[in-house]
Amino acid sequence: MSFMQETPLGSVIQGSLSQGLEVRLHPDVSVEEMRVGKFLVVQGVRSRFFCLLTDVSLGTANPRILANPPRLEDTLMREVLAGSGTYGTIELAPMLMFTPIEGQRWGEAIAHSNGNGLASYEVQSNAEVELQPVKTIPAHFSQVFDASESDFRTVFGWEDDPHRRNFSIGQPLDMEVPVCLDLDRFVERSNGVFGKSGTGKSFLTRLLISGIIRKQAAVNLMFDMHSEYGWEAMREGKTVSTVKGLRQLFPGEVEIFTLDSESTKRRGVKGAQELFLSFEQIEIEDIRLVSFELGVSEAALDNANILYSEYGRSWISQLLHMSNEDIKIFCEEKQGHAGSIMSLQRKLKRLEGLKYLRSVCTHNYIDQVLQCLEVGKNVVIEFGSQSNLLSYMLATNMITRRIHGTYVKKAEKFLQTKSPSDRPRQLVITIEEAHRFLDSSIVHQTIFGTIAREMRKYFVTLLVVDQRPSGIDNEVMSQIGTRITCLLNDEKDIEAIFTGVSGGQNLRSVLAKLDSKQQALVLGHAVPMPVVVRTRAYDQQFYREIGITDWVAMADEEVLAAAELAKADLGF
Ligand SMILES: Nc1ncnc2c1ncn2[C@@H]1O[C@H](COP(=O)(O)OP(=O)(O)OP(=O)(O)O)[C@@H](O)[C@H]1O
Ligand SMILES: [Mg+2]
């Protein structure tokens, strides 16, 4: 048992469970030290309350002071007033409470441990504590303290906890302790990384996926729109520098597939595999998703259905080869609309120009991706020059639909046999520009809406990365388990983050006051309470901490491949 003593910062003067607590700061405590997002503890008689600071304000006891403020040079007057006439107040949102064993009161523990009358509390460092959601609030004049390191550990765990797959994603604002995500809880629901441009979403995503790979919480499939996850990526700063991609951190555990092998080669990426898709793998759903980008109308899509029922998988190749005469004859027989089909044909001609699309492919590249995932290898799909929305959405949807289909079959088999060896490996699919796939108008027709809504049933979840969360369908948003949010300015976007979060209003001010880089509000399923973190740096030290490859577990040829990569990396 260890005992801790802290000086109280203030006392609770009023509040409610729904609106939060108002705390009057003690005279010697400066309001300027009270930053929004800070983690504080209120010591009640029976329970200890873990709270987030949501607002700071100044108060005066007497309006006459305001009417007649002390002059600049009158420091004595200021000091006399401070604490009695003028004071600081803070608003706290209580998030969790911890009540010790039945019958024992904090008050008794204090009296027992400390006879000098100082407020102090007792921490049983090795006791199994149970944190509960707040169901009540502390009494009048309960004392408020800075959270201690052990409070943090109690709430956010530690990275090497042998009973959990914890991953530290950063530190609180004013202390050097890790804030951990429980990765098992993280990957079992769909999650989001949000924030406006340049706030650190891609860096956070790279951190999170590194953690998932390192702790083997799931296998990853990443649709890497800007080619920044697999291999080197640029780091903005005073000087241009680069950071390592996941294949460099985890050689042997990450495969890169590319839709533009020339670009991938030019960037010096080692060991990437090409990926081609064929017209035969395109379904009407895929075209519907990119109908805006292609300029395909609703009427044209209806006619696509007629073509599909006639020609099946070869509908696009057939259509692209039809003359106007052929189309007219087809329409007379099949009740199609010639004008719509001709327009559809014109629009789909654009697909012929896409580098990674072939009219037929003898080899099924999606199967190859699937095989990697099945043996537990993480896959990053690079787009290179094919990073426009048309290509990104089309390829991402085509590949995901197939992979999800396979997972559904596997999960159903597992449900039937219940044999642990049939249990599918948890899969996390990362997509960028997520609102394009999850917009209310299309979410019911795309595979991503399905995955987000069916939750963990089939062992597939999403990691959505987006700068415009307000563009994501509300129902999908409320299924997002953990939300890691960097700075957002737009009111609608801030609003969207709190969809389906009770007490979310209290947190708005916290979100709006984040620094513009490397800070995030983390809330949801994988953390016990909302918390603001200074994001863990993705740098040399992180590489050393995370990227330890288990050489012994690797097959010989993988060790060789990894050694090659390492050599290339050092410039041999
Ligand atoms: N965890 C981190 N470690 C080190 N640097 C970081 C971190 N987070 C952010 N940065 C810095 O902030 C810059 C912008 O981050 P990032 O590229 O992740 O932004 P983004 O939100 O993905 O932007 P966009 O929406 O434009 O893609 C990085 O280039 C890097 O310099
Ligand atoms: Mg980015």
Coordinates of C-alpha atoms in Angstrom, one line a residue, residues 32 63 141-142 171 177 221 269 271 434 445 505 548:
E32 CA -4.1 29.8 -15.8
P63 CA -20.3 43.4 -8.1
F141 CA -17.2 21.0 -0.8
S142 CA -15.6 17.8 -1.8
Q171 CA 0.2 11.0 -22.9
V177 CA 2.2 8.6 -18.2
L221 CA -6.1 -4.3 -44.9
V269 CA 9.5 0.6 -52.6
G271 CA 9.0 -6.1 -52.8
A434 CA -14.6 7.7 -45.5
Q445 CA -25.9 0.4 -51.0
Q505 CA -22.2 18.4 -25.0
I548 CA 10.8 -5.6 -33.1

